Coordinates of C-alpha atoms in Angstrom, one line a residue:
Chain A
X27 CA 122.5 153.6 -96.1
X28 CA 120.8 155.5 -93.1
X29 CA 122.2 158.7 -92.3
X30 CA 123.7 157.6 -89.4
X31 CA 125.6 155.1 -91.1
X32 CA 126.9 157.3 -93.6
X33 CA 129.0 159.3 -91.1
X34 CA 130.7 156.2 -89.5
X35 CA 132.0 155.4 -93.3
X36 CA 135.5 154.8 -93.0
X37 CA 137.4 156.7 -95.9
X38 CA 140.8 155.9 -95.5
X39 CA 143.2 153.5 -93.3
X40 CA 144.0 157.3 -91.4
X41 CA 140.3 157.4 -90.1
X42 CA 140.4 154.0 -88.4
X43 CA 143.5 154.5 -86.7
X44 CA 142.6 158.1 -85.5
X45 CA 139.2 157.0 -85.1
X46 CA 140.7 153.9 -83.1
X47 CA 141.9 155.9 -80.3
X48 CA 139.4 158.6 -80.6
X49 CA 136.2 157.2 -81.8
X50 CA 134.4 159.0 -85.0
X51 CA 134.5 162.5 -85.2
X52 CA 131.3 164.0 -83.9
X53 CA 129.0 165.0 -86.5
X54 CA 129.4 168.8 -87.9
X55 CA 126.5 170.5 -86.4
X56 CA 126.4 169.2 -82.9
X57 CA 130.6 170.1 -82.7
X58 CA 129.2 173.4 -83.8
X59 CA 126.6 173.8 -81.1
X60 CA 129.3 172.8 -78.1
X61 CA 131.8 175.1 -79.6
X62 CA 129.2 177.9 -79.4
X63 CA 128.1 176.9 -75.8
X64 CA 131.3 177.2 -74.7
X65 CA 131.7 180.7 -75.7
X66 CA 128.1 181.4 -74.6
X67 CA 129.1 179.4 -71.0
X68 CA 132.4 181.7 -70.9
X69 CA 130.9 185.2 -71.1
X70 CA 128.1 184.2 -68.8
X71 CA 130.4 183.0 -66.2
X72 CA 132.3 186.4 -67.0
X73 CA 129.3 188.6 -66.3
X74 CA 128.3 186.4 -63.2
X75 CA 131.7 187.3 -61.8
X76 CA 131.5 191.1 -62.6
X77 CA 127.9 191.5 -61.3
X78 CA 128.6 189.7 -58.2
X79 CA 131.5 192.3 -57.4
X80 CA 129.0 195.3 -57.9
X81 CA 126.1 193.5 -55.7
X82 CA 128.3 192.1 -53.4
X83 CA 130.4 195.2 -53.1
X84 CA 133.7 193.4 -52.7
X85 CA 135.6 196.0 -54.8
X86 CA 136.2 198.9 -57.0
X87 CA 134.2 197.6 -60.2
X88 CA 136.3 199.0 -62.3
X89 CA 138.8 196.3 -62.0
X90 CA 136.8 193.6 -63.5
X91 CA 134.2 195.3 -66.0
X92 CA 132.0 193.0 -67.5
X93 CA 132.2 191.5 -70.7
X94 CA 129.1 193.6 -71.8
X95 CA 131.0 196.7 -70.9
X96 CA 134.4 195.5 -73.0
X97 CA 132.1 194.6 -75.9
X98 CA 130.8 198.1 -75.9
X99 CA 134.2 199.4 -75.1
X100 CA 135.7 197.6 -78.6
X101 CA 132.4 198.8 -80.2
X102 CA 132.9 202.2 -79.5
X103 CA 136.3 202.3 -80.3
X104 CA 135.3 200.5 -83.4
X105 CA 132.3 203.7 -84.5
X106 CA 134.8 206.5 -83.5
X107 CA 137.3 205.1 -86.1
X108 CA 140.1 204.9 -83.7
X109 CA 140.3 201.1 -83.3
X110 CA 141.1 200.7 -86.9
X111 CA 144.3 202.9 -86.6
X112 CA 145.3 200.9 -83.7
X113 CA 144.8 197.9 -85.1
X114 CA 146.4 198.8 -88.7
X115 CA 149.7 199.5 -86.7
X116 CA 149.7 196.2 -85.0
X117 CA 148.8 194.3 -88.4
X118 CA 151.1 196.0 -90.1
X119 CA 154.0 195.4 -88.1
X120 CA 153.1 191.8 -87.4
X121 CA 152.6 191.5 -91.3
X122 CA 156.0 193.1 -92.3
X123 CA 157.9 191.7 -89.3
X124 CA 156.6 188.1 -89.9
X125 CA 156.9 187.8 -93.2
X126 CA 161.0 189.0 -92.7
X127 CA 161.7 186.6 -90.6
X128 CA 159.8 183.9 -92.6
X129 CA 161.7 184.5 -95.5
X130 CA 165.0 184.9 -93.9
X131 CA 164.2 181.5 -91.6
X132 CA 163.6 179.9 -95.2
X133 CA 166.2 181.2 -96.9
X134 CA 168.6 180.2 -94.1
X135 CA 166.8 176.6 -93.2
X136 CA 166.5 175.1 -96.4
X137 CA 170.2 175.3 -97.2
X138 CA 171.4 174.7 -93.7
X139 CA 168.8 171.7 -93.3
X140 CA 169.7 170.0 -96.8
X141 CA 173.5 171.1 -96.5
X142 CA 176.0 170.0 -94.1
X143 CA 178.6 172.5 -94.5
X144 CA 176.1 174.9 -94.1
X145 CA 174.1 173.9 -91.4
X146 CA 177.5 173.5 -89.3
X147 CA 178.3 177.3 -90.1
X148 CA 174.9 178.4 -89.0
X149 CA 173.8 176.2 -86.1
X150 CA 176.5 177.1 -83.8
X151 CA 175.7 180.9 -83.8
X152 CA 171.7 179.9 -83.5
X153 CA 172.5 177.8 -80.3
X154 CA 174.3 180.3 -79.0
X155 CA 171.4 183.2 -79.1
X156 CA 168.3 181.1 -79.2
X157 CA 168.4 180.7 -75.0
X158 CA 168.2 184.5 -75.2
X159 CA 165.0 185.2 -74.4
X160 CA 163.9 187.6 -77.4
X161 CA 162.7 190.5 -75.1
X162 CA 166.3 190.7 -73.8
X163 CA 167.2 192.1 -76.7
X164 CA 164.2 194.3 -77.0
X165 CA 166.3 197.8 -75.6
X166 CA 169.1 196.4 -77.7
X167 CA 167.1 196.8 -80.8
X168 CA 165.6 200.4 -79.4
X169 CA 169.2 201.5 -79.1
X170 CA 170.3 200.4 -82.5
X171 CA 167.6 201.6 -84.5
X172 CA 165.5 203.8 -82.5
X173 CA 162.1 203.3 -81.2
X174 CA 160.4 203.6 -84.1
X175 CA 158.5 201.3 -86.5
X176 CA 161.7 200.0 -87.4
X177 CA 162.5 198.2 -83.9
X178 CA 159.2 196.9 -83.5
X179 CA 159.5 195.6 -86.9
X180 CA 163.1 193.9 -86.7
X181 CA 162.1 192.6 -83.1
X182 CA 159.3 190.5 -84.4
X183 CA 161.5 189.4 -87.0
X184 CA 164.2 188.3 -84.6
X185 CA 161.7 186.8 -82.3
X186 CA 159.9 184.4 -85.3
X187 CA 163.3 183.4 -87.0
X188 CA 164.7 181.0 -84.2
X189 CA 161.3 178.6 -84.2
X190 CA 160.9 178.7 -88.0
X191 CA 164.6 178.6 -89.1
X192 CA 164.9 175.8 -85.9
X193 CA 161.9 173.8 -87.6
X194 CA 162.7 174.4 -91.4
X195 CA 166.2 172.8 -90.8
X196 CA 164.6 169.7 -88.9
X197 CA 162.2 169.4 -91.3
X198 CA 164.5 169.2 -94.5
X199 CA 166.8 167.4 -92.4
X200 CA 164.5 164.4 -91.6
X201 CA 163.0 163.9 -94.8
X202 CA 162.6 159.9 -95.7
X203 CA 166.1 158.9 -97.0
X204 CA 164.1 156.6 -98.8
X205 CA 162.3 158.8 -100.4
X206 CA 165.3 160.5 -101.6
X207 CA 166.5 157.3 -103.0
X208 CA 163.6 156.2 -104.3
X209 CA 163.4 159.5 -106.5
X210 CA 167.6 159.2 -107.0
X211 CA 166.9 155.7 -109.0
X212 CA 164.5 157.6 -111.1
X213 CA 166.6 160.1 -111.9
X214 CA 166.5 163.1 -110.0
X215 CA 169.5 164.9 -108.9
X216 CA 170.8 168.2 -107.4
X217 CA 167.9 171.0 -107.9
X218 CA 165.0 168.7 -108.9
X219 CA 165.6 166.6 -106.1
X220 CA 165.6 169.2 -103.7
X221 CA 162.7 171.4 -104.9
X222 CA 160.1 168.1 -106.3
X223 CA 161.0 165.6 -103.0
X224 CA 162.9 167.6 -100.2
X225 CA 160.8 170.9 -99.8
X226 CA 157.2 169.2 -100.8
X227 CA 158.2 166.2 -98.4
X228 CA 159.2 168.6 -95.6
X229 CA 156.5 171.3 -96.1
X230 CA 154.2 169.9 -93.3
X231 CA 156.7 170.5 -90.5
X232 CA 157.6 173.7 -92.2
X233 CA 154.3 175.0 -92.1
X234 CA 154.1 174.1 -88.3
X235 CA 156.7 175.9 -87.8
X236 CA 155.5 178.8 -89.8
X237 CA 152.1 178.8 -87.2
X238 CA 154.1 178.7 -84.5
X239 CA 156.0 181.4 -86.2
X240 CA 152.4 183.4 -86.6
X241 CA 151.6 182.8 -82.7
X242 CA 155.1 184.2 -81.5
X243 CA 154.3 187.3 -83.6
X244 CA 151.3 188.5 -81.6
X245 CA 153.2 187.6 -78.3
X246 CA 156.1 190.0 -78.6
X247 CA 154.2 192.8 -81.0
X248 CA 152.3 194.0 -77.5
X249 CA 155.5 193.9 -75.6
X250 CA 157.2 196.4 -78.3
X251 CA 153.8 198.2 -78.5
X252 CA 154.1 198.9 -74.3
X253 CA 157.5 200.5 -74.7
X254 CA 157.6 203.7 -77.0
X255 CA 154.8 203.8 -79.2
X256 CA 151.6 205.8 -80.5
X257 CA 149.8 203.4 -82.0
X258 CA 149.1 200.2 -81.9
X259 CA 147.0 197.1 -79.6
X260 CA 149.7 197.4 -77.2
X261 CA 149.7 200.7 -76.8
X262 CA 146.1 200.9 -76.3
X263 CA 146.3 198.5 -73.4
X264 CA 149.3 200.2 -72.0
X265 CA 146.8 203.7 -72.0
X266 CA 144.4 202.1 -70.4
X267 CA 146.7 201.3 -67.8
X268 CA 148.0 204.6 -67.8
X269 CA 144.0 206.0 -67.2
X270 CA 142.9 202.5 -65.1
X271 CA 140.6 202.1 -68.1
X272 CA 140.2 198.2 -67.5
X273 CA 137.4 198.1 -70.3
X274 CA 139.9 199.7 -73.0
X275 CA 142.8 197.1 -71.7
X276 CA 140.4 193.9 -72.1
X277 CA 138.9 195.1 -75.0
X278 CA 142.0 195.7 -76.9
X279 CA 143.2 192.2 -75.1
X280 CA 140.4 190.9 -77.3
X281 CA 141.2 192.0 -80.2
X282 CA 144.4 191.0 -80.3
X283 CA 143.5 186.9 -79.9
X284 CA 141.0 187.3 -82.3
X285 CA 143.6 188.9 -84.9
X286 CA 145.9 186.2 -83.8
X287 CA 143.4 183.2 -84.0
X288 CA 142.7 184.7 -87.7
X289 CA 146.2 184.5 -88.8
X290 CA 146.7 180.8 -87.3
X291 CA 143.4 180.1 -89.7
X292 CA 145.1 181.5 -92.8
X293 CA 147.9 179.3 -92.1
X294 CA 145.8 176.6 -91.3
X295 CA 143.5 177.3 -94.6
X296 CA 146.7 177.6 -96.4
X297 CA 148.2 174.2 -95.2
X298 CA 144.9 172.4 -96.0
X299 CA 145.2 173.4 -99.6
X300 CA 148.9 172.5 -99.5
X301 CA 149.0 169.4 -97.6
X302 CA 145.3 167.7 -99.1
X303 CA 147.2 164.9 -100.0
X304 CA 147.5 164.0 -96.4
X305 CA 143.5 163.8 -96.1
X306 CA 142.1 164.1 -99.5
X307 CA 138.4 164.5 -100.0
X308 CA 137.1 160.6 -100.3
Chain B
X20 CA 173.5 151.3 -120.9
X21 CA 171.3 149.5 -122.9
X22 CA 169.0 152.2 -125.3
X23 CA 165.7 153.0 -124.5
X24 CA 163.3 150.4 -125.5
X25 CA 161.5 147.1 -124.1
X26 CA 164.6 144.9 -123.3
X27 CA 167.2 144.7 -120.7
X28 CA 171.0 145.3 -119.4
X29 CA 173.3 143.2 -118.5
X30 CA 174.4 143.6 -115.0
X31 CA 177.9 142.3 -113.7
X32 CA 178.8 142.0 -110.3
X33 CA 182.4 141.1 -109.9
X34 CA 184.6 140.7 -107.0
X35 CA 182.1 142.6 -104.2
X36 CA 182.7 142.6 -100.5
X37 CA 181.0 144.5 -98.4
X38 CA 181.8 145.4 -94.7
X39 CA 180.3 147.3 -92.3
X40 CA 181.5 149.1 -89.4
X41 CA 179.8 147.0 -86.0
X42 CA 181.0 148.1 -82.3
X43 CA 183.8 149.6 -84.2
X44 CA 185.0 146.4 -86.0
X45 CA 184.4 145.7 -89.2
X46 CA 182.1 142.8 -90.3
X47 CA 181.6 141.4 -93.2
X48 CA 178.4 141.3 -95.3
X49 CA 178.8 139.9 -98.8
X50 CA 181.8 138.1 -99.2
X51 CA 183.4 137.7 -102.8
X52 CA 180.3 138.0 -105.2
X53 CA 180.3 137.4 -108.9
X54 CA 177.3 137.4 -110.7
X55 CA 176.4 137.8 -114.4
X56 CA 172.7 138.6 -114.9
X57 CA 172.1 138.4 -118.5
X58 CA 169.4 141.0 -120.2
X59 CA 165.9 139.9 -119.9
X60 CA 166.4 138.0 -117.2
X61 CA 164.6 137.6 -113.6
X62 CA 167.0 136.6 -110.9
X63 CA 166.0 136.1 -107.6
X64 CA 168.0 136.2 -104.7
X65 CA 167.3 133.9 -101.7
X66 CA 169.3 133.2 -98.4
X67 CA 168.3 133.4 -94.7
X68 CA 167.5 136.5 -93.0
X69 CA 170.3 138.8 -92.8
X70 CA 172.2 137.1 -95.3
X71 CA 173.2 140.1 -97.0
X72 CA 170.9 139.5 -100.3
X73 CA 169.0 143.4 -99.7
X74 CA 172.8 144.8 -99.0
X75 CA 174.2 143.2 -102.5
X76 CA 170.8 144.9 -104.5
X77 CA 171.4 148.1 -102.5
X78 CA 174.8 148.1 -104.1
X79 CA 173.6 147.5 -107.6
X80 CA 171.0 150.4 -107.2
X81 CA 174.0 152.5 -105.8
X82 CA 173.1 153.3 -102.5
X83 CA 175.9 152.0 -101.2
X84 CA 179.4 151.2 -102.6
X85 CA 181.0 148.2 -102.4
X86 CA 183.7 147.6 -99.7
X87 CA 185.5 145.9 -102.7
X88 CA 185.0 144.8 -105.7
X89 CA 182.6 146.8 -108.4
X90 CA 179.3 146.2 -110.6
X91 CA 178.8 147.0 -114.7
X92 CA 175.4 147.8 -116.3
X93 CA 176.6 146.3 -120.0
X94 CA 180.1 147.5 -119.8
X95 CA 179.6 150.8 -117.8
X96 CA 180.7 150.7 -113.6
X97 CA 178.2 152.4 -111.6
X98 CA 178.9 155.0 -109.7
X99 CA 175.7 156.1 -108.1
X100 CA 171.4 155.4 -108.3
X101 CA 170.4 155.8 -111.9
X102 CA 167.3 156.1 -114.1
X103 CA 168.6 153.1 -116.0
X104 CA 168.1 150.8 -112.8
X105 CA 164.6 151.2 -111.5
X106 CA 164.1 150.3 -108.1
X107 CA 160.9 149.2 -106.1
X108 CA 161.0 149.1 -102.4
X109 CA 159.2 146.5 -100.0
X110 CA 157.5 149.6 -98.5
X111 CA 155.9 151.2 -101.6
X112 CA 157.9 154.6 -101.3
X113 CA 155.5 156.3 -103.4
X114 CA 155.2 160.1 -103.2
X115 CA 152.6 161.0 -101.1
X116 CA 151.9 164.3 -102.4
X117 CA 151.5 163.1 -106.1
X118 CA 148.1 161.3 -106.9
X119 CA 149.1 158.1 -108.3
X120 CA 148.8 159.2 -112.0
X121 CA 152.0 162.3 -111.0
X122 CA 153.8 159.1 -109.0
X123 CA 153.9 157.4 -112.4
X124 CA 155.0 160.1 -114.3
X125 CA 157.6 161.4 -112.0
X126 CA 160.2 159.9 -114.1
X127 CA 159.5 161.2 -117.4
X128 CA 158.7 164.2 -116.1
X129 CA 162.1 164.8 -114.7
X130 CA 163.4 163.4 -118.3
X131 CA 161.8 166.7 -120.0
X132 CA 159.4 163.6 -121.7
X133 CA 156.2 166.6 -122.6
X134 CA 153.4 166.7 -120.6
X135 CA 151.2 165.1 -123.0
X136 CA 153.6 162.1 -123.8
X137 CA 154.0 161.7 -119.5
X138 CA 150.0 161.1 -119.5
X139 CA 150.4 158.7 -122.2
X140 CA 153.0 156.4 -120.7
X141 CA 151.2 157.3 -117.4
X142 CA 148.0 155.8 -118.9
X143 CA 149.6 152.7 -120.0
X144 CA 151.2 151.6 -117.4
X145 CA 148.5 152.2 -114.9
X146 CA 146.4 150.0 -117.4
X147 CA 148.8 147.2 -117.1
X148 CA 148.5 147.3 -113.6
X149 CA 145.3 147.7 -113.9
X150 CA 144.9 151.1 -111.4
X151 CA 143.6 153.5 -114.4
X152 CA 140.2 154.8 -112.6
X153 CA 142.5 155.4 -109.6
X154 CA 144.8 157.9 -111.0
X155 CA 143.8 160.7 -108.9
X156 CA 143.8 159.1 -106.1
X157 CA 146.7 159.8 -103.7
X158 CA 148.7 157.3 -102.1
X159 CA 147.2 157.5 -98.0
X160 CA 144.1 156.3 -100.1
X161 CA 144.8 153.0 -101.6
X162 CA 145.6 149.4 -100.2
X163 CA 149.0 148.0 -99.6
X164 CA 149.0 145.8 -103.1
X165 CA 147.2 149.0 -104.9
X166 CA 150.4 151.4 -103.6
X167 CA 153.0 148.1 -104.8
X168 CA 151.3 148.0 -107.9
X169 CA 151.6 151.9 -108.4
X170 CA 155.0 151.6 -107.6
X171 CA 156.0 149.3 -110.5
X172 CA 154.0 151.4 -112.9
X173 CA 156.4 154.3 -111.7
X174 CA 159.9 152.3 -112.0
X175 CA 158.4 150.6 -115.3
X176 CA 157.3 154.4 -116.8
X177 CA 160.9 155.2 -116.3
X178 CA 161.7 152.7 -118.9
X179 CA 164.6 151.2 -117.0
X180 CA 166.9 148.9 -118.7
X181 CA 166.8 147.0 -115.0
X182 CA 164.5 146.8 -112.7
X183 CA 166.0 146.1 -109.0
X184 CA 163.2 144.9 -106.3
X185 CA 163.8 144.6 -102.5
X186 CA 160.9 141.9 -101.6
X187 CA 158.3 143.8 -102.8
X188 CA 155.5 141.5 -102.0
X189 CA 157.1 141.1 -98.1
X190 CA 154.3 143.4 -96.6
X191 CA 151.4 141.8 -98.7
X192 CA 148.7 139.2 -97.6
X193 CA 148.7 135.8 -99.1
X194 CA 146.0 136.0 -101.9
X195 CA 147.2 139.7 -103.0
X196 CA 150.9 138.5 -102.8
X197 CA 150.2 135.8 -105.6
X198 CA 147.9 137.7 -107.4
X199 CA 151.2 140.2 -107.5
X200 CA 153.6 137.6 -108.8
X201 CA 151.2 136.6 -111.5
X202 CA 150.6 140.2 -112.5
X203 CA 154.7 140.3 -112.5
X204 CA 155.1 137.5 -114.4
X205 CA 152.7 138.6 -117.3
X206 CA 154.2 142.1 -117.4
X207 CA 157.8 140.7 -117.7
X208 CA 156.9 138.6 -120.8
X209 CA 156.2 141.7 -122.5
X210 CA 158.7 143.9 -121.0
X211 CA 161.4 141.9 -121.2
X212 CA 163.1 143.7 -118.4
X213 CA 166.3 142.6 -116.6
X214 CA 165.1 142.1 -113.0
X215 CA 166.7 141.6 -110.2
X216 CA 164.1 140.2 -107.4
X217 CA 165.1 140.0 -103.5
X218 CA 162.8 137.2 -101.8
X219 CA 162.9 135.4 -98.6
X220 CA 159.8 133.4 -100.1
X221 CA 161.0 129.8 -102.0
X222 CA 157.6 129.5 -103.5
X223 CA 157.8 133.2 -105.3
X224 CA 161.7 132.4 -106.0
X225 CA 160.4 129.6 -108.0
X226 CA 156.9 131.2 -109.2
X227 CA 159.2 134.0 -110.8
X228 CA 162.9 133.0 -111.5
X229 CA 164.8 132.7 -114.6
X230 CA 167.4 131.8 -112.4
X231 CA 167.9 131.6 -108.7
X232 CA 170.5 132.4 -106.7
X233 CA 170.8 130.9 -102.8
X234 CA 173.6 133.1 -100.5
X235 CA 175.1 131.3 -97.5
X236 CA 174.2 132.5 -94.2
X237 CA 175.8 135.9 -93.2
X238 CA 178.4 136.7 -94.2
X239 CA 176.9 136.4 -97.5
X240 CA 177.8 134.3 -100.3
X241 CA 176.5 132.5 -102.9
X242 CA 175.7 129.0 -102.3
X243 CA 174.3 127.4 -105.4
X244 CA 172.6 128.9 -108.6
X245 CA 169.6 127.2 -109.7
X246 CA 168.1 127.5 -113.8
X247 CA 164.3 126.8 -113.1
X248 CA 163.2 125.3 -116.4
X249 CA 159.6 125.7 -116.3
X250 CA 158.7 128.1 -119.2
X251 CA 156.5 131.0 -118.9
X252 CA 153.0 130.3 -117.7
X253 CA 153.7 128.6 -114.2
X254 CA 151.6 126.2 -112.4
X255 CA 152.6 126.5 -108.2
X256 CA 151.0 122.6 -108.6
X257 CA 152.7 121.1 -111.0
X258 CA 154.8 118.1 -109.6
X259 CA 158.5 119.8 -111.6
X260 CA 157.1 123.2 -109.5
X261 CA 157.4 121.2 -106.0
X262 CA 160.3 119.6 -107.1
X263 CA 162.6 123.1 -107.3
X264 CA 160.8 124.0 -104.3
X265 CA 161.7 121.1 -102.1
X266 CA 165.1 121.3 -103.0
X267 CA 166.1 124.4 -102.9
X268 CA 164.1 124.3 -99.3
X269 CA 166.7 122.0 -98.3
X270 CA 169.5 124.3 -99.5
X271 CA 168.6 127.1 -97.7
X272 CA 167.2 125.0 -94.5
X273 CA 170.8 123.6 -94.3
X274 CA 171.8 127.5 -94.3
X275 CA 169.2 128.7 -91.7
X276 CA 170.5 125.9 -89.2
X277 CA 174.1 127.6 -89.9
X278 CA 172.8 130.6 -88.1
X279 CA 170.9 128.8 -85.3
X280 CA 174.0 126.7 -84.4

């Protein structure tokens, strides 16, 4: 078989049909060499834009430094050691906060989503403050626990719970009554039905919900960070507001969706060791 | 229930109805049922579409209760699914996030059978239908007969006194369909199961019943039982074969027309 032939193999009845309405996947390397172009393509438009505002003198520079500039901004917050505090706090908090309201989302969901009575107790209150948008109740939080690590902490939590608790229930919820019947006429019950068909049957929508979860962390962590605190990614973009340092605020922009795009791989990483059955290895 | 072993229940089915709620009004679905199926013995269940005949074996599994009316495994009324009436669906139901040798031992498993007894059974069942090198595979990667035939290893590794299928060879092509009932057909002579088989098909009615039963047109009930005297090893050919076929094509052609009028 030529090599060309070899990556057109159809593996499994999933490949044709994706492959039906997208054609086959695009070999490895040359995906890799558009992705990098793109990023290549991206900065260069970026320092075309900057330079023309310094040669064509159309205003301050400082407003749009180049992406050179940010680069050696981040890098020089980097070899001074003060990035890493900065970016320590906003970890940390994301970290701790995330991980609460995972856990509370879970311990809520499953129950509520394989329950009835208890997913009639819990649903009405979660209708009723979901439409609040989270950052409402941002001074709400700084009020009741003062604006400390605390409120940053409990804000992400609040913030993550609604889509992972929302999705958790759905997902238990709409798991294949025939699954649960075919595993009820070989004898599960109760606990074993619940913890070897509902939860592995409903763990990919879970773990959508847990990315999504991941996402909605970074989002609000910089709004808590603007309001009240030393450290921190959002802080550092707030100071450089403060000081019209548009290097520090892009820089630390930067940062922040590269921290973010490396938590939605660890999820991602993690769900492709979890969920191989849905494209194992040929 | 029967104990553990190659061999069969007895199922009873006496005095079901079975109504269900429609536009608010309640219709009927099986209408006065009673049925003995005697241990080690494949009965099929025929009638026109909608007839009721998947209803009446969802109610022997115990997925849903009768309206009226209740069915015994040897002298024992159901109540609920249980390990002791293996089911296999027309749409595989496997779990996809076992590989096909965990699907098989899923029962066992949940039995507290030990792990190296599970592989065991695991082992031989997959051998009789003939899927051993594919054990760790999972289910997204095998053919539609490959999945039906892991799925009969699963409700067969359970060691089920009866074994309760919902046309399980529907979705199948032609060739791997008959291929299916053969393979069936050999496994029951040494399983000895009691099976309880839901076809719209005359030809695999015929190809695998003990006995046959035809239900009217909905509601269902039962029309005529048929004892196919054949013997074990079946030839679809023979002229007796065409025979059953023709006539009980008649029976259930008169039944079809009932709906169409």
């Amino acid at each position: 078989m030529s090599r060309r032939e070899e990556v057109m193999f159809v593996n499994t009845v999933t490949d044709l049909v994706e492959w039906g309405l997208h054609g086959a996947p695009l070999p490895r390397g040359r995906a890799w060499v558009l992705r990098a172009g793109a990023v290549v393509a991206f900065l260069l438009v970026w320092s075309l834009a900057s330079g023309l505002v310094v040669l064509g003198n159309l205003f301050n520079p400082i407003f749009l430094a180049g992406p050179w500039r940010v680069l050696g901004k981040v890098a020089e917050l980097a070899v001074t050691g003060q990035l890493w505090g900065h970016v320590a706090a906003t970890v940390e908090r994301v970290v701790v906060g995330f991980a609460t309201g995972a856990l509370l989302a879970l311990a809520l969901g499953l129950p509520a989503g394989h329950f009835p009575v208890v997913r009639n107790l819990l649903e009405p209150i979660v209708e009723i403050l979901r439409p609040i948008p989270p950052l409402a109740m941002l001074p709400l939080f700084i009020v009741w626990v003062g604006i400390g690590e605390t409120s940053k902490i409990a804000f992400i939590t609040y913030a993550t719970f609604f889509p992972m608790f929302l999705t958790t229930v759905h997902a238990v919820g709409q798991v294949d009554p025939l699954l649960l019947r075919a595993a009820a006429s070989l004898g599960a019950r109760r606990t074993p039905l619940f913890f070897r068909v509902v939860l592995p049957a409903a763990l990919p929508e879970i773990l959508t919900g847990i990315r999504l979860g991941v996402a909605l962390s970074f989002f609000v962590i910089v709004i808590s960070e603007f309001i009240g605190a030393e450290e921190g990614l959002g802080y550092l973009i707030n100071d450089g507001r403060n000081f019209f340092l548009v290097d520090q605020m892009l820089g630390a922009a930067i940062v922040l969706g590269l921290l973010g795009y490396a938590g939605n791989a660890l999820v991602v990483r993690l769900g492709r060791r979890w969920l191989r059955w849905e494209r194992p290895p040929a | 229930m029967s104990p553990a072993g190659v061999g069969g229940a007895r199922v009873r089915v006496e005095g079901v109805h079975k109504a269900f709620a429609l536009d608010g009004r309640s219709t009927p679905a099986l209408v006065d049922i009673n049925l003995e199926v005697q241990a080690g013995e494949l009965l099929c269940l025929l009638g026109p579409s909608g007839c009721g005949k998947s209803t009446l074996l969802n109610i022997v599994a115990g997925f849903l209760p009768p309206t009226r009316g209740r069915v015994l495994v040897d002298a024992t009324p159901i109540t609920g699914p249980g390990p002791e009436r293996g089911v296999v669906f027309q749409e595989y139901v496997l779990f996809p996030w076992l590989t096909v040798a965990q699907n098989v031992e899923f029962g066992p498993r949940l039995a507290g059978v030990e792990a190296a007894r599970c592989r065991e059974i695991a082992a031989r069942y997959l051998d009789m239908v003939g899927l051993r090198e594919h054990a760790t595979k999972f289910p997204v990667q095998l053919s539609g007969g490959m999945k039906q035939r892991v799925a009969i290893a699963r409700a067969l590794a359970n060691n089920p006194s009866i074994v309760l299928m919902d046309e399980p060879f529907g979705a199948l092509d032609a060739q791997t369909r008959e291929v299916m009932q053969e393979e069936l057909s050999r496994i029951q002579r040494v399983e000895h199961k009691t099976i309880v088989f839901v076809t719209h098909s005359i030809r695999e009615a015929v190809y695998l019943a003990d006995r046959l039963v035809v239900l009217t047109s909905a509601p269902g009930r039962i029309r005529e039982i048929f004892s196919i005297k054949l013997g074990e090893a079946r030839d679809r050919f023979a002229p007796e074969f065409t025979r059953y076929e023709s006539e009980i094509t008649r029976v259930v052609k008169e039944e079809v027309a009932k709906v169409r009028e």
